[in-house]
CSV table of C-alpha atoms in Angstrom, one decimal:
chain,number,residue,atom,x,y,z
A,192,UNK,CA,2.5,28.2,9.1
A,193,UNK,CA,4.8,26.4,7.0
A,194,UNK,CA,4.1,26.4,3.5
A,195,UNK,CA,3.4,22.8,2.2
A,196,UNK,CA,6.2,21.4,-0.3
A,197,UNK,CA,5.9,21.4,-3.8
A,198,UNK,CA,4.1,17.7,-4.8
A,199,UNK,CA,6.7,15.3,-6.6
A,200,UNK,CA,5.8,14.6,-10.2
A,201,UNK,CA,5.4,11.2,-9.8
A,202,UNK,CA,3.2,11.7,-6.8
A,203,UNK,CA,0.6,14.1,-9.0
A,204,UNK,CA,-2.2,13.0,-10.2
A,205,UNK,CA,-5.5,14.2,-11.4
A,206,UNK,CA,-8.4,12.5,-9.3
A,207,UNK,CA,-7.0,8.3,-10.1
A,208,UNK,CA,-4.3,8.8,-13.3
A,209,UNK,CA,-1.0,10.0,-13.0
A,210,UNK,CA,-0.6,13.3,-14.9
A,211,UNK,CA,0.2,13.1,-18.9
A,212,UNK,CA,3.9,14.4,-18.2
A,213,UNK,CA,4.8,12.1,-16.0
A,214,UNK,CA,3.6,9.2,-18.9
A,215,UNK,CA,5.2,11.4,-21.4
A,216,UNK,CA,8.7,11.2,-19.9
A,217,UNK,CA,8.2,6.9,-19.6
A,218,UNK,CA,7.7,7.4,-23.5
A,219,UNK,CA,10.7,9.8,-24.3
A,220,UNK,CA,13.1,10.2,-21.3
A,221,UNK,CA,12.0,6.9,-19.3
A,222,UNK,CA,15.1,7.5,-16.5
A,223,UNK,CA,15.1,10.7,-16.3
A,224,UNK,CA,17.3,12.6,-12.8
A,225,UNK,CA,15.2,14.5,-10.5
A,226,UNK,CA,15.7,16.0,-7.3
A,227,UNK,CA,15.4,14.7,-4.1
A,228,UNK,CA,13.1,16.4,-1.1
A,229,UNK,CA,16.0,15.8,1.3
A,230,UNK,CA,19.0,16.7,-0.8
A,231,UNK,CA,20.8,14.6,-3.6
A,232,UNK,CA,19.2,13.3,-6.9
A,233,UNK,CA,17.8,10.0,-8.1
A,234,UNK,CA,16.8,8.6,-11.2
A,235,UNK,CA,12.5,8.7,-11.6
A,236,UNK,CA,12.4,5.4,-13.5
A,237,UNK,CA,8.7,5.3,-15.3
A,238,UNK,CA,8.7,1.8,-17.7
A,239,UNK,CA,7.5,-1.7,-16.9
A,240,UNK,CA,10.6,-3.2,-18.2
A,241,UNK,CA,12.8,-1.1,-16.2
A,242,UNK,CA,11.0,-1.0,-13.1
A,243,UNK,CA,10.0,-4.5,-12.7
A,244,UNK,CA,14.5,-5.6,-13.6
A,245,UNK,CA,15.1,-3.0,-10.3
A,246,UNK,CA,12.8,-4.6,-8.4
A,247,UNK,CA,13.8,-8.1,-9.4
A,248,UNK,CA,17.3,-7.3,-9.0
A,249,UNK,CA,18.3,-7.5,-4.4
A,250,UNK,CA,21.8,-8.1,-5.4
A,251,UNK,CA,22.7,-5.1,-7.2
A,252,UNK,CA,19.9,-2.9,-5.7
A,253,UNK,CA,19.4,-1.8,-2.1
A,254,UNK,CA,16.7,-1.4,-0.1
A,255,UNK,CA,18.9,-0.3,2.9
A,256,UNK,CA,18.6,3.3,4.0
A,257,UNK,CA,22.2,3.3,5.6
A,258,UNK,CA,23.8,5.6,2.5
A,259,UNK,CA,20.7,7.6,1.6
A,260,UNK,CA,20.1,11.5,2.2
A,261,UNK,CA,17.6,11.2,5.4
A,262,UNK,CA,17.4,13.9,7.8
A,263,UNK,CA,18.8,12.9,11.3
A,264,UNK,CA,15.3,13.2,12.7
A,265,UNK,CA,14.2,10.3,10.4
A,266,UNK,CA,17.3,8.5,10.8
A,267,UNK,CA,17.1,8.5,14.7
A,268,UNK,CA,13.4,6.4,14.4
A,269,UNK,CA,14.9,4.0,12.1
A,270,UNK,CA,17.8,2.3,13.5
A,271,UNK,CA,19.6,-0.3,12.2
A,272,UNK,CA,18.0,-3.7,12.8
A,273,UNK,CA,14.8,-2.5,13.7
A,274,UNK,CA,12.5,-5.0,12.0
A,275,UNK,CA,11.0,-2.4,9.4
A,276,UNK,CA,11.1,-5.4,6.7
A,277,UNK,CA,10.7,-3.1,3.5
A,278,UNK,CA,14.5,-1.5,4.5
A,279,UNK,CA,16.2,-4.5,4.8
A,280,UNK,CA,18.4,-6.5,2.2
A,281,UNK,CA,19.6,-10.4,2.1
A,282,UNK,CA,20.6,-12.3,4.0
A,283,UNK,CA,18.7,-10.3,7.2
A,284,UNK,CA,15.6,-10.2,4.9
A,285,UNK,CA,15.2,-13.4,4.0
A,286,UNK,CA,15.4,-14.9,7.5
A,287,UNK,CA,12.9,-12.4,8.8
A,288,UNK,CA,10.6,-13.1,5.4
A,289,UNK,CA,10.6,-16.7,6.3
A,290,UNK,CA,9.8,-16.8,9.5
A,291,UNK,CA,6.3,-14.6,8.4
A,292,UNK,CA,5.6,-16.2,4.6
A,293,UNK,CA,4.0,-19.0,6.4
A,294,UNK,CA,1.1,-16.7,7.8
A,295,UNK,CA,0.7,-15.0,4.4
A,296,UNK,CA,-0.1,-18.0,2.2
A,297,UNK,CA,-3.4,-18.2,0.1
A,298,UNK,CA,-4.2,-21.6,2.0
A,299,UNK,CA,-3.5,-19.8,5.2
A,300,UNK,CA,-5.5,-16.6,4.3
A,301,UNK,CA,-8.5,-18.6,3.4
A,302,UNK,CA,-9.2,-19.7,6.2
A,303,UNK,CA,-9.8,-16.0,7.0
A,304,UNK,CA,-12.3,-15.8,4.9
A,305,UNK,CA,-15.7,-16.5,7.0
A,306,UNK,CA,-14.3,-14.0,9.8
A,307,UNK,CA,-13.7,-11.3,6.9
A,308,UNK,CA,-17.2,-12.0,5.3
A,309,UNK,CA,-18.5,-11.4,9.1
A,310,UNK,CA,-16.7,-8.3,9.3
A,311,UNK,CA,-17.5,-7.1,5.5
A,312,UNK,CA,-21.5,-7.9,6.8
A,313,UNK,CA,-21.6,-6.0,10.1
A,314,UNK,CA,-20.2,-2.7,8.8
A,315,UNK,CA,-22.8,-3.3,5.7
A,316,UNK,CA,-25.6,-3.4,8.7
A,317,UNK,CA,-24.0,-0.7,10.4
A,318,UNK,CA,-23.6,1.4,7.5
A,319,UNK,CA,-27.6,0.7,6.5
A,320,UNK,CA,-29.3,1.3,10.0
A,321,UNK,CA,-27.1,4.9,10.1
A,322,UNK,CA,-28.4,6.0,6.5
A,323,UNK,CA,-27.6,8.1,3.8
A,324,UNK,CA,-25.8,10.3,3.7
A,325,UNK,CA,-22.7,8.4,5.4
A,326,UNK,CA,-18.8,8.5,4.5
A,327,UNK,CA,-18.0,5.4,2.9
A,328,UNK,CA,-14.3,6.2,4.3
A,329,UNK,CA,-15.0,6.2,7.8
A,330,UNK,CA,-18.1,3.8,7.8
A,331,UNK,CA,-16.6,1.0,5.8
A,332,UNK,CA,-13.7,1.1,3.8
A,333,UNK,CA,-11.2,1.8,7.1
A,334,UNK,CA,-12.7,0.0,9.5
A,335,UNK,CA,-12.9,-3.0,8.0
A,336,UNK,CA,-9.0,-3.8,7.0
A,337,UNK,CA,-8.2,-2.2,10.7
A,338,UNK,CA,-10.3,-5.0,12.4
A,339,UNK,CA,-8.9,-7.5,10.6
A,340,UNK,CA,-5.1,-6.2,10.7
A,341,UNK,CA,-5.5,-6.2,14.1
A,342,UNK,CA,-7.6,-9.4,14.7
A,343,UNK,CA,-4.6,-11.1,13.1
A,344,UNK,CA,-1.4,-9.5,14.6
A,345,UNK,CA,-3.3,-9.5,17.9
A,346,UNK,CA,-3.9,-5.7,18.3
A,347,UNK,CA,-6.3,-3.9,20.4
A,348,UNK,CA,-9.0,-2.7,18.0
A,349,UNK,CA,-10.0,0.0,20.4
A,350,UNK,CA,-6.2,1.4,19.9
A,351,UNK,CA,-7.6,2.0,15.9
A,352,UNK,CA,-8.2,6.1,16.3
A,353,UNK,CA,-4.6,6.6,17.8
A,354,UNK,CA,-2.7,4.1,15.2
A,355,UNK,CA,-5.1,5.5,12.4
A,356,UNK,CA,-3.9,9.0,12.8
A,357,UNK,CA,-0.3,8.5,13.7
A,358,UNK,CA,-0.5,6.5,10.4
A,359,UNK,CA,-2.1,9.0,7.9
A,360,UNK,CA,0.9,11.6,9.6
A,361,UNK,CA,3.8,9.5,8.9
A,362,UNK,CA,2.6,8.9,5.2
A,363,UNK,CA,1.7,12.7,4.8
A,364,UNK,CA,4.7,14.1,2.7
A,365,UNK,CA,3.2,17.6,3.4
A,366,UNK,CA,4.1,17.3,7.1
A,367,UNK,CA,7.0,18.7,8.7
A,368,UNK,CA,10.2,15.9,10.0
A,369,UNK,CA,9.2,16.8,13.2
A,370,UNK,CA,5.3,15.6,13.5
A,371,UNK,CA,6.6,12.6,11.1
A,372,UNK,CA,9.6,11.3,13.1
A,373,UNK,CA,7.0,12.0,16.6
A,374,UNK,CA,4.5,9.7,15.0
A,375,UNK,CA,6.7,7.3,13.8
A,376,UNK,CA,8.4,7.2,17.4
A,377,UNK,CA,4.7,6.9,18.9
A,378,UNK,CA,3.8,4.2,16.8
A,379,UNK,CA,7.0,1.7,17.3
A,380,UNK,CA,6.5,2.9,21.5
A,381,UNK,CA,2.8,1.7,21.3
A,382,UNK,CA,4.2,-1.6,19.5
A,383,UNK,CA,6.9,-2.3,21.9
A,384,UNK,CA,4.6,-2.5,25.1
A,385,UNK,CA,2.3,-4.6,22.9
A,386,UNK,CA,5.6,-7.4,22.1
A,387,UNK,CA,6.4,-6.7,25.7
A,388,UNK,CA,2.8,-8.1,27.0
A,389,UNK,CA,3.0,-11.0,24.9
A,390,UNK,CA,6.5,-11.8,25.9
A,391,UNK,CA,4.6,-12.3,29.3
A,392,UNK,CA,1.8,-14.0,28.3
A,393,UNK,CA,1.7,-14.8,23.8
A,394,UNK,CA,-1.7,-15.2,22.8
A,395,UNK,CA,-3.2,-17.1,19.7
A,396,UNK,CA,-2.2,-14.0,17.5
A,397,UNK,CA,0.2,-13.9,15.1
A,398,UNK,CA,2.5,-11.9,17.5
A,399,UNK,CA,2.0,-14.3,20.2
A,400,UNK,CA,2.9,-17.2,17.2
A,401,UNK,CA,5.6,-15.7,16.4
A,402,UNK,CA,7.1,-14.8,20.1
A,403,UNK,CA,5.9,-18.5,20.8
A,404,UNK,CA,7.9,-20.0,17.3
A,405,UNK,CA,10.8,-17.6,16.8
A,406,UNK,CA,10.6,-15.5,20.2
A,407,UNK,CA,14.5,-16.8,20.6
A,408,UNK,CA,15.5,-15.6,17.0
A,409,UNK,CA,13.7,-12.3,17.4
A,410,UNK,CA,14.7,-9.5,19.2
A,411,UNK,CA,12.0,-7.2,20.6
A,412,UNK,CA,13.3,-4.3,18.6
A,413,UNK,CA,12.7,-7.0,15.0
A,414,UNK,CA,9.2,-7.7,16.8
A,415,UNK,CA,8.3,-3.8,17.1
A,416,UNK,CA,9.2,-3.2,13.9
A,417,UNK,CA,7.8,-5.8,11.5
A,418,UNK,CA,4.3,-5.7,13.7
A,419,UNK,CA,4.7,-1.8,13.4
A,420,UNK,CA,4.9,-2.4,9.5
A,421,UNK,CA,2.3,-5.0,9.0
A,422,UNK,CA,-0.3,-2.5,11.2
A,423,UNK,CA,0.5,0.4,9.3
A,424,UNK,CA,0.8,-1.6,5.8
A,425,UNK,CA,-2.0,-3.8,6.4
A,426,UNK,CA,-5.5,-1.4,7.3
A,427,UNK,CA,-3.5,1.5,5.0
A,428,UNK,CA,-3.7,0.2,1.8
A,429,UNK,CA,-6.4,-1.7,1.7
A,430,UNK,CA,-8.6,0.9,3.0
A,431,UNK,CA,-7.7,3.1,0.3
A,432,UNK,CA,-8.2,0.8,-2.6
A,433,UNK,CA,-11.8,-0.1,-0.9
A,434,UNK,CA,-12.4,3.5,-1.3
A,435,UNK,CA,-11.3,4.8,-4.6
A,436,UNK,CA,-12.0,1.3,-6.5
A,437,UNK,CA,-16.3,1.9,-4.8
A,438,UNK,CA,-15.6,5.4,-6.9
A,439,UNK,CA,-14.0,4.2,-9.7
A,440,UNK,CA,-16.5,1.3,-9.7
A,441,UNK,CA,-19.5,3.9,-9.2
A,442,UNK,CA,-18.4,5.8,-12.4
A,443,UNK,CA,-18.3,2.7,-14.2
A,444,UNK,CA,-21.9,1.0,-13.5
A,445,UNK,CA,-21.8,-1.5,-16.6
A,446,UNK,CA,-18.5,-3.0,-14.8
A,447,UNK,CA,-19.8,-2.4,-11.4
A,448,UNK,CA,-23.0,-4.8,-12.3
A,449,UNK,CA,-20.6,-7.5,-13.1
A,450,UNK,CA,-19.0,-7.3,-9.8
A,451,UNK,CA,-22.4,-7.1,-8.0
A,452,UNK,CA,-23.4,-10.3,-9.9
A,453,UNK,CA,-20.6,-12.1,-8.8
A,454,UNK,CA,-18.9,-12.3,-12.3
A,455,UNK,CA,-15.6,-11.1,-13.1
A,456,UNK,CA,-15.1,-10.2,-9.7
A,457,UNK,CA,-11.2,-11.1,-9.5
A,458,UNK,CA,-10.6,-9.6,-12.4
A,459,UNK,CA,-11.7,-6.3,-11.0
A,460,UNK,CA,-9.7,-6.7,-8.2
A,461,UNK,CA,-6.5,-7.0,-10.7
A,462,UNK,CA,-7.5,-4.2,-12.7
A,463,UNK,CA,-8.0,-1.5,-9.7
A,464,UNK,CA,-5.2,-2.3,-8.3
A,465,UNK,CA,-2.9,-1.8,-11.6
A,466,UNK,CA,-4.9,1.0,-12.5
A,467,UNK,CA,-5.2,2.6,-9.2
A,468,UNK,CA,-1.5,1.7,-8.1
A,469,UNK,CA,-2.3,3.7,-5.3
A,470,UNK,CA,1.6,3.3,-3.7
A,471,UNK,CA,3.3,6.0,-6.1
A,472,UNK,CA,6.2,4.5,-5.4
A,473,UNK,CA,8.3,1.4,-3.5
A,474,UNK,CA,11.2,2.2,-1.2
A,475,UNK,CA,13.7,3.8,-3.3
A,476,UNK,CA,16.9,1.3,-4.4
A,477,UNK,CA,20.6,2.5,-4.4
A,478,UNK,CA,22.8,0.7,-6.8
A,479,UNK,CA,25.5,-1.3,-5.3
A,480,UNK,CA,27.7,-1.2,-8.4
A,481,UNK,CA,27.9,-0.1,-11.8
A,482,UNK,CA,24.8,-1.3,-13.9
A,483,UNK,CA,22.6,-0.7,-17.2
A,484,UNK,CA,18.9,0.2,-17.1
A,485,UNK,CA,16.9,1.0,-20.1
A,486,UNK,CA,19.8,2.0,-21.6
A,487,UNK,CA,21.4,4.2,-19.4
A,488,UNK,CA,24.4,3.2,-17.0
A,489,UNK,CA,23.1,3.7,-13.1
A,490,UNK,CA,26.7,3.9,-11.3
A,491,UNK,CA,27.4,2.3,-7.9
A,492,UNK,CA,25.8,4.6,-5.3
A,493,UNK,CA,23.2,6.2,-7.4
A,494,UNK,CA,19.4,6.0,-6.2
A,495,UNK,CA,16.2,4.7,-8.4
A,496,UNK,CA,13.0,5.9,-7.6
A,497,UNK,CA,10.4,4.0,-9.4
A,498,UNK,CA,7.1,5.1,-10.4
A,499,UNK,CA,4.5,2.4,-10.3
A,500,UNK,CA,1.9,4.1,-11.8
A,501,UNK,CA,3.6,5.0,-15.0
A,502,UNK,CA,5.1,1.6,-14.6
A,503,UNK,CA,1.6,-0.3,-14.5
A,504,UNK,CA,0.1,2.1,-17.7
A,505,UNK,CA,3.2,0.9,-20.1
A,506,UNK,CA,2.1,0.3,-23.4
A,507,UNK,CA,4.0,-2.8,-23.8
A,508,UNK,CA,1.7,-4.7,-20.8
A,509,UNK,CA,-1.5,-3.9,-23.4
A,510,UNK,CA,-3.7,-1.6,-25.3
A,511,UNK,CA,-5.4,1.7,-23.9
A,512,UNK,CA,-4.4,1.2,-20.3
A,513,UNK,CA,-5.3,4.5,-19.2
A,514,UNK,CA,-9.0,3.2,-19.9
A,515,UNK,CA,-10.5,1.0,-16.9
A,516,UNK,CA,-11.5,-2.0,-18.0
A,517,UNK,CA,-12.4,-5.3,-15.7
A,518,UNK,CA,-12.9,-7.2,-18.9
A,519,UNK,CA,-9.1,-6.7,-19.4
A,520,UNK,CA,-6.5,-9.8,-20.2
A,521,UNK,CA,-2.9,-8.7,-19.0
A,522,UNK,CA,0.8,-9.4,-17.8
A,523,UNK,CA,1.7,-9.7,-14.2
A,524,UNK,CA,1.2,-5.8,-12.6
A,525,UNK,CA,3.3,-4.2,-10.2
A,526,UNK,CA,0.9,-2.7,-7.6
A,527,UNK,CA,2.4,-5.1,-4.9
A,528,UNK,CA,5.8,-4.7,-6.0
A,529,UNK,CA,8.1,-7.4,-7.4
A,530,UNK,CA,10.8,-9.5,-6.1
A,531,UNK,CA,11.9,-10.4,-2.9
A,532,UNK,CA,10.1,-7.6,-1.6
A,533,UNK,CA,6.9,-8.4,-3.6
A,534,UNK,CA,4.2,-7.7,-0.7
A,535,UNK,CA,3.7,-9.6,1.8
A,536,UNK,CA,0.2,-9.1,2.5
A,537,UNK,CA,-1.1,-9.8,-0.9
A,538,UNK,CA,-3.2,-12.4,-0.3
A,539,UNK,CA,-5.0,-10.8,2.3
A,540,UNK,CA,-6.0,-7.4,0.7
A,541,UNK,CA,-7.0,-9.8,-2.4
A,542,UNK,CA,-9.0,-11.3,-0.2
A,543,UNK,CA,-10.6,-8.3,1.6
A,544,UNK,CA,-11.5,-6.8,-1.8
A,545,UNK,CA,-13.0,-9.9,-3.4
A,546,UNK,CA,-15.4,-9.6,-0.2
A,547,UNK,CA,-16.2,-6.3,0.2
A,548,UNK,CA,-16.9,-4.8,-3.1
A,549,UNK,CA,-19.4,-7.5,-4.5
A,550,UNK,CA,-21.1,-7.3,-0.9
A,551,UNK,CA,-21.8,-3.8,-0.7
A,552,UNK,CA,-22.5,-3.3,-4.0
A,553,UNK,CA,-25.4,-5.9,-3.6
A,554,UNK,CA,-26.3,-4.5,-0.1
A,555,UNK,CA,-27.1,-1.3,-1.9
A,556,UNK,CA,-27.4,-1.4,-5.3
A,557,UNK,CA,-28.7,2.4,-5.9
A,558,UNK,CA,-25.2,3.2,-4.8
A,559,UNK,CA,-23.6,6.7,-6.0
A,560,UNK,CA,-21.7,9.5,-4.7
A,561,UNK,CA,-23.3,12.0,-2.4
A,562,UNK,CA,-21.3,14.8,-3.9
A,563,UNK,CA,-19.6,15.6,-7.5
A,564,UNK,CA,-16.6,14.2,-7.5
A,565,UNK,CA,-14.8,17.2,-8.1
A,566,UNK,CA,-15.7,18.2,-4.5
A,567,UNK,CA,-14.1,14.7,-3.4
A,568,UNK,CA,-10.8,15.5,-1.3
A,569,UNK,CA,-7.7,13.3,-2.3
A,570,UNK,CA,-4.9,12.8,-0.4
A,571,UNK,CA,-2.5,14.1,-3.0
A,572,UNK,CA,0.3,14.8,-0.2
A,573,UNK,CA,0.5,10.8,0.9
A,574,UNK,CA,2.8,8.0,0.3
A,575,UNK,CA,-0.3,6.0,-0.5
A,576,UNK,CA,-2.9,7.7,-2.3
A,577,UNK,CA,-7.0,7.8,-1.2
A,578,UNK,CA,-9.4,10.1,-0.5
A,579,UNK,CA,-9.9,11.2,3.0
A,580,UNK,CA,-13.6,11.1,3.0
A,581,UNK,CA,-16.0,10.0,0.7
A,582,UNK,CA,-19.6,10.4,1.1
A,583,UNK,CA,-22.5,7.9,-0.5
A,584,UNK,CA,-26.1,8.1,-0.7
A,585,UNK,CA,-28.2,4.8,-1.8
C-alpha cells in the first residue's frame, strides 16, 4: 500500500485552526518558499495584505495551469479550453463569467429561497423520525446542498452517490494520480452525456438556460466543464461548512442560542466562514512578470500559493481572531476568494447556511455531539476541509 504523503503545512490543522507555525511564519517570514508535491517551489504566502493584492491582481497573476509542474496524468483531464472556470485568465474568463453572473445574483438566488427552506425542512423531518444517534454528515449537511446543486444545474439527484464519491477522491491529496485523474475523467464523462441530452432536448435548468441562451457561444467541452465545476464546487463546500460550523456552533452554546433565536444569524454565517476557511487554499497564481509582494520581489514565472486561513486570522483585520466570536465587527474576509475569481456561488451557500443552521438548531434544540470530539474524523488530506462523519444525539 502506498504510504500517504506528508500533509502540506498550510493544509494542517488541529480540529478547525491552522497550526501555530503556519501563523508564526505570516508574523515573521510571511512569503516564505516551500516545496511543491509535484516538483518545483512556490512562495506559501500567509498575510491578508498580501494575499488579498494576488488575488486582486489577474493581470500580473495567473490562474492558468499551462506553465505549472502537473503530472501528465493530471494534465491529460484538463485540457485547454475545457470550461474548468477557476483555471482560466481574461479575456476567456470573463466571457465565460458573464454569461453565468446572471444566475448567481442575490435577487436571483432569493427566489431560491422557499425551495431551500423546503429542502432544509424535509431532511429536518427525515433526520427526526430516524432518531438519535444519526450522522449529521450524511443525514443533513450533504444532502441538502447536493439537492439543490443539482435542482439548479439540472442534475439527476439520484446520480448524488456516484458524483459524491468521485468528488471527495479528486479533492483527496492523499490519493494516488491515478484514482484522481480516473475520477476526474469519470466526472467530466458523466457531465458530457448530461450537456449532450440537453442539447437534444434543454430543460428549465440552468444547463438547459444556458444551452438555450449561449448554446452557440459554448462549446460542449466549456459546457462539461463549468457544470462539472459548479456540481463539484457547489454540494462540496457547503456541505462541509454545514458540518463543522453545527460543531463549532455546538461548542459554543451562548452563540449558538443567538442563531437559534434568529439574531445575529448572518453574522454567524460571516464569522464561520472566515474562521473555518475551510478551502486551505485558491488555485495557485504564477507571476507573469517581475513584481513586489510584502516586500519581496516574486519574478516572472514564479508560483504563489496562498493560505487563506492564515490569511483570514491576520491581526491587522481585528483583535483575537483565533477566538470565534459571531458578535464580531470586521473587514471583508477571504473565504470566497477575491477578485475576478471571487466565488461564484456566494450567494447561494450564504443562503443555504442562513437556512439551515437556525432551522435545525430550533428543530432540536438539546443538540450535541454523540461522541468526544477528539474521536471526530477530519478530512485533514482534502482540498477542502470537513469531517467525514459526524454523529449527533438530541
Amino acid at each position: 500500500m502506498t504510504e500517504a504523503p506528508e500533509i502540506p503545512l498550510h493544509v494542517r490543522r488541529h480540529r478547525y485552526d491552522p497550526l501555530p507555525e503556519l501563523l508564526k511564519l505570516r508574523e515573521e517570514q510571511p512569503l516564505r518558499k516551500v516545496d511543491l508535491r509535484f516538483g518545483g517551489q512556490a512562495w506559501l504566502t500567509t498575510r491578508y495584505e498580501d494575499v488579498r493584492q494576488v488575488l486582486g491582481d489577474a493581470t500580473r497573476f495567473s490562474n492558468s495551469l499551462e506553465n505549472r509542474p502537473l503530472p501528465a496524468s493530471l494534465r491529460s483531464e484538463n485540457p485547454r479550453g475545457d470550461g474548468f472556470l477557476l483555471t482560466y485568465d481574461p479575456p476567456d474568463h470573463n466571457r465565460l463569467r458573464r454569461l453565468l453572473t446572471p444566475e448567481f445574483t442575490v435577487r436571483r438566488i432569493r427566489r431560491l429561497a422557499p425551495r431551500i427552506e423546503a429542502i432544509v425542512d424535509e431532511h429536518l423531518d427525515a433526520l427526526e423520525q430516524a432518531g438519535p444517534p444519526a450522522d449529521l454528515v450524511s443525514m443533513f449537511a450533504l444532502p441538502i446542498p447536493s439537492l439543490v446543486i443539482c435542482e439548479l444545474l439540472g442534475v439527476p439527484y439520484e446520480d448524488r452517490d456516484e458524483f459524491q464519491h468521485r468528488s471527495s477522491v479528486r479533492l483527496d491529496m492523499s490519493l494516488d494520480l491515478d484514482a484522481r485523474g480516473k475520477a476526474i475523467a469519470e466526472s467530466r464523462a458523466h457531465m458530457a452525456s448530461l450537456i449532450a441530452q440537453q442539447r437534444k432536448d434543454p430543460g428549465e435548468d440552468m444547463i438547459g438556460m444556458l444551452i438555450r441562451e449561449h448554446g452557440d457561444e459554448l462549446t460542449d467541452l466549456e459546457l462539461t466543464g463549468v457544470a462539472d465545476l459548479l456540481l463539484l464546487a457547489g454540494h462540496e463546500t457547503t456541505s462541509n461548512m454545514l458540518s463543522l460550523g453545527t460543531m463549532l456552533l455546538l461548542q459554543n452554546p451562548e452563540q449558538a442560542a443567538e442563531v437559534r433565536a434568529g439574531r445575529l444569524v448572518d453574522e454567524a454565517v460571516e464569522e464561520l466562514l472566515r474562521y473555518l476557511s475551510i478551502v486551505h487554499s485558491v488555485v495557485p497564481r504564477t507571476a507573469r512578470e517581475d513584481v513586489m509582494v510584502g516586500g519581496h520581489k516574486v519574478a516572472a514565472g514564479e508560483i504563489m500559493l496562498l493560505s487563506l486561513p492564515a490569511a483570514n486570522r491576520d491581526p491587522s483585520l481585528g483583535e483575537d481572531l483565533d477566538r470565534f466570536d459571531v458578535n464580531r465587527k470586521m473587514a471583508t474576509h477571504l473565504a470566497f476568494g477575491h477578485g475576478i475569481h471571487h466565488c461564484l456561488g456566494a450567494p447561494l451557500a450564504r443562503m443555504e447556511m442562513r437556512i439551515a443552521y437556525p432551522a435545525l438548531l430550533r428543530r432540536f434544540p438539546k443538540l450535541a455531539l454523540g461522541v468526544p470530539i477528539d474521536d471526530i474524523e477530519f478530512r485533514a488530506y482534502s482540498i477542502v476541509f470537513g469531517v467525514k462523519s459526524m454523529p449527533v444525539t438530541w
